[in-house]
């Protein structure tokens, strides 16, 4: 059973990140956004390997419920973009 808090936080974080990423560069300056993404990635890298893999799994579950194909594809790429499943960790 998955914790509703984890699902909600993973959903909110992943959707916020892809919304920023999918926004036109004229609306959101990439030079401003890159440090945000790096900060999120850095904080998530501090999680245990098991927690990072679990978060990746939850984000994929969120993607599976996304009706918009473009957003779903972006959500499915999010664990990789955040470095949640590094093969060197195994």
PDB file of C-alpha atoms in Angstrom:
ATOM      1  CA  UNK A   1       0.000   0.000   0.000  1.00  0.00           C
ATOM      2  CA  UNK A   2       1.292   3.424  -0.908  1.00  0.00           C
ATOM      3  CA  UNK A   3       1.165   6.314   1.513  1.00  0.00           C
ATOM      4  CA  UNK A   4      -1.302   8.989   0.287  1.00  0.00           C
ATOM      5  CA  UNK A   5       1.111  11.711   1.429  1.00  0.00           C
ATOM      6  CA  UNK A   6       3.904  10.273  -0.738  1.00  0.00           C
ATOM      7  CA  UNK A   7       1.589  10.010  -3.741  1.00  0.00           C
ATOM      8  CA  UNK A   8       0.354  13.570  -3.314  1.00  0.00           C
ATOM      9  CA  UNK A   9       3.846  15.034  -2.866  1.00  0.00           C
ATOM     10  CA  UNK A  10       5.307  13.056  -5.771  1.00  0.00           C
ATOM     11  CA  UNK A  11       2.393  14.078  -7.987  1.00  0.00           C
ATOM     12  CA  UNK A  12       2.711  17.751  -7.037  1.00  0.00           C
ATOM     13  CA  UNK A  13       6.501  17.822  -7.464  1.00  0.00           C
ATOM     14  CA  UNK A  14       6.579  15.952 -10.757  1.00  0.00           C
ATOM     15  CA  UNK A  15       3.732  17.967 -12.255  1.00  0.00           C
ATOM     16  CA  UNK A  16       5.287  21.248 -11.132  1.00  0.00           C
ATOM     17  CA  UNK A  17       8.627  20.284 -12.668  1.00  0.00           C
ATOM     18  CA  UNK A  18       7.163  19.225 -15.996  1.00  0.00           C
ATOM     19  CA  UNK A  19       4.901  22.289 -16.106  1.00  0.00           C
ATOM     20  CA  UNK A  20       7.945  24.519 -15.725  1.00  0.00           C
ATOM     21  CA  UNK A  21       9.910  22.446 -18.227  1.00  0.00           C
ATOM     22  CA  UNK A  22       7.108  22.529 -20.805  1.00  0.00           C
ATOM     23  CA  UNK A  23       6.619  26.290 -20.479  1.00  0.00           C
ATOM     24  CA  UNK A  24       7.837  28.417 -23.358  1.00  0.00           C
ATOM     25  CA  UNK A  25      11.297  29.940 -22.800  1.00  0.00           C
ATOM     26  CA  UNK A  26       9.791  33.399 -23.334  1.00  0.00           C
ATOM     27  CA  UNK A  27       7.496  32.842 -20.350  1.00  0.00           C
ATOM     28  CA  UNK A  28      10.020  31.286 -17.965  1.00  0.00           C
ATOM     29  CA  UNK A  29      13.715  32.025 -18.353  1.00  0.00           C
ATOM     30  CA  UNK A  30      15.676  28.741 -18.506  1.00  0.00           C
ATOM     31  CA  UNK A  31      18.584  30.421 -16.677  1.00  0.00           C
ATOM     32  CA  UNK A  32      16.238  30.897 -13.748  1.00  0.00           C
ATOM     33  CA  UNK A  33      14.759  27.382 -13.893  1.00  0.00           C
ATOM     34  CA  UNK A  34      17.955  25.348 -14.177  1.00  0.00           C
ATOM     35  CA  UNK A  35      19.070  26.114 -10.602  1.00  0.00           C
ATOM     36  CA  UNK A  36      15.607  25.092  -9.366  1.00  0.00           C
ATOM     37  CA  UNK A  37      15.887  21.726 -11.094  1.00  0.00           C
ATOM     38  CA  UNK A  38      19.456  21.270  -9.855  1.00  0.00           C
ATOM     39  CA  UNK A  39      18.376  22.028  -6.281  1.00  0.00           C
ATOM     40  CA  UNK A  40      15.528  19.510  -6.463  1.00  0.00           C
ATOM     41  CA  UNK A  41      17.856  16.892  -7.947  1.00  0.00           C
ATOM     42  CA  UNK A  42      20.453  17.539  -5.250  1.00  0.00           C
ATOM     43  CA  UNK A  43      17.939  17.178  -2.445  1.00  0.00           C
ATOM     44  CA  UNK A  44      16.475  13.998  -3.916  1.00  0.00           C
ATOM     45  CA  UNK A  45      19.954  12.530  -4.384  1.00  0.00           C
ATOM     46  CA  UNK A  46      20.283  12.558  -0.597  1.00  0.00           C
ATOM     47  CA  UNK A  47      17.464  10.042  -0.241  1.00  0.00           C
ATOM     48  CA  UNK A  48      18.356   6.420   0.264  1.00  0.00           C
ATOM     49  CA  UNK A  49      18.534   4.267  -2.866  1.00  0.00           C
ATOM     50  CA  UNK A  50      15.326   2.499  -1.837  1.00  0.00           C
ATOM     51  CA  UNK A  51      13.506   5.809  -1.321  1.00  0.00           C
ATOM     52  CA  UNK A  52      14.666   7.175  -4.682  1.00  0.00           C
ATOM     53  CA  UNK A  53      13.504   4.012  -6.468  1.00  0.00           C
ATOM     54  CA  UNK A  54      10.168   4.190  -4.618  1.00  0.00           C
ATOM     55  CA  UNK A  55       9.725   7.829  -5.610  1.00  0.00           C
ATOM     56  CA  UNK A  56      10.470   6.924  -9.229  1.00  0.00           C
ATOM     57  CA  UNK A  57       7.852   4.178  -9.046  1.00  0.00           C
ATOM     58  CA  UNK A  58       5.252   6.571  -7.640  1.00  0.00           C
ATOM     59  CA  UNK A  59       6.005   9.131 -10.365  1.00  0.00           C
ATOM     60  CA  UNK A  60       5.468   6.423 -12.982  1.00  0.00           C
ATOM     61  CA  UNK A  61       2.137   5.574 -11.312  1.00  0.00           C
ATOM     62  CA  UNK A  62       1.189   9.262 -11.508  1.00  0.00           C
ATOM     63  CA  UNK A  63       2.146   9.229 -15.207  1.00  0.00           C
ATOM     64  CA  UNK A  64      -0.096   6.232 -15.769  1.00  0.00           C
ATOM     65  CA  UNK A  65      -3.084   8.286 -14.642  1.00  0.00           C
ATOM     66  CA  UNK A  66      -2.199  11.334 -16.785  1.00  0.00           C
ATOM     67  CA  UNK A  67      -4.683  11.698 -19.672  1.00  0.00           C
ATOM     68  CA  UNK A  68      -2.547  14.120 -21.713  1.00  0.00           C
ATOM     69  CA  UNK A  69      -0.033  12.130 -23.797  1.00  0.00           C
ATOM     70  CA  UNK A  70       2.606  14.871 -23.849  1.00  0.00           C
ATOM     71  CA  UNK A  71       2.477  15.385 -20.094  1.00  0.00           C
ATOM     72  CA  UNK A  72       2.440  11.616 -19.548  1.00  0.00           C
ATOM     73  CA  UNK A  73       5.610  11.235 -21.618  1.00  0.00           C
ATOM     74  CA  UNK A  74       7.277  14.047 -19.670  1.00  0.00           C
ATOM     75  CA  UNK A  75       6.261  12.465 -16.364  1.00  0.00           C
ATOM     76  CA  UNK A  76       7.702   9.123 -17.451  1.00  0.00           C
ATOM     77  CA  UNK A  77      11.034  10.849 -18.155  1.00  0.00           C
ATOM     78  CA  UNK A  78      11.082  12.639 -14.793  1.00  0.00           C
ATOM     79  CA  UNK A  79      12.719   9.872 -12.710  1.00  0.00           C
ATOM     80  CA  UNK A  80      15.582   9.723 -15.216  1.00  0.00           C
ATOM     81  CA  UNK A  81      15.929  13.509 -15.378  1.00  0.00           C
ATOM     82  CA  UNK A  82      16.144  13.635 -11.593  1.00  0.00           C
ATOM     83  CA  UNK A  83      18.658  10.795 -11.425  1.00  0.00           C
ATOM     84  CA  UNK A  84      16.411   8.726  -9.173  1.00  0.00           C
ATOM     85  CA  UNK A  85      17.407   5.356 -10.605  1.00  0.00           C
ATOM     86  CA  UNK A  86      21.162   5.347 -11.012  1.00  0.00           C
ATOM     87  CA  UNK A  87      22.346   1.892 -12.114  1.00  0.00           C
ATOM     88  CA  UNK A  88      25.599   2.457 -10.179  1.00  0.00           C
ATOM     89  CA  UNK A  89      23.565   2.359  -6.946  1.00  0.00           C
ATOM     90  CA  UNK A  90      22.673  -1.303  -7.305  1.00  0.00           C
TER      91      UNK A  90
END
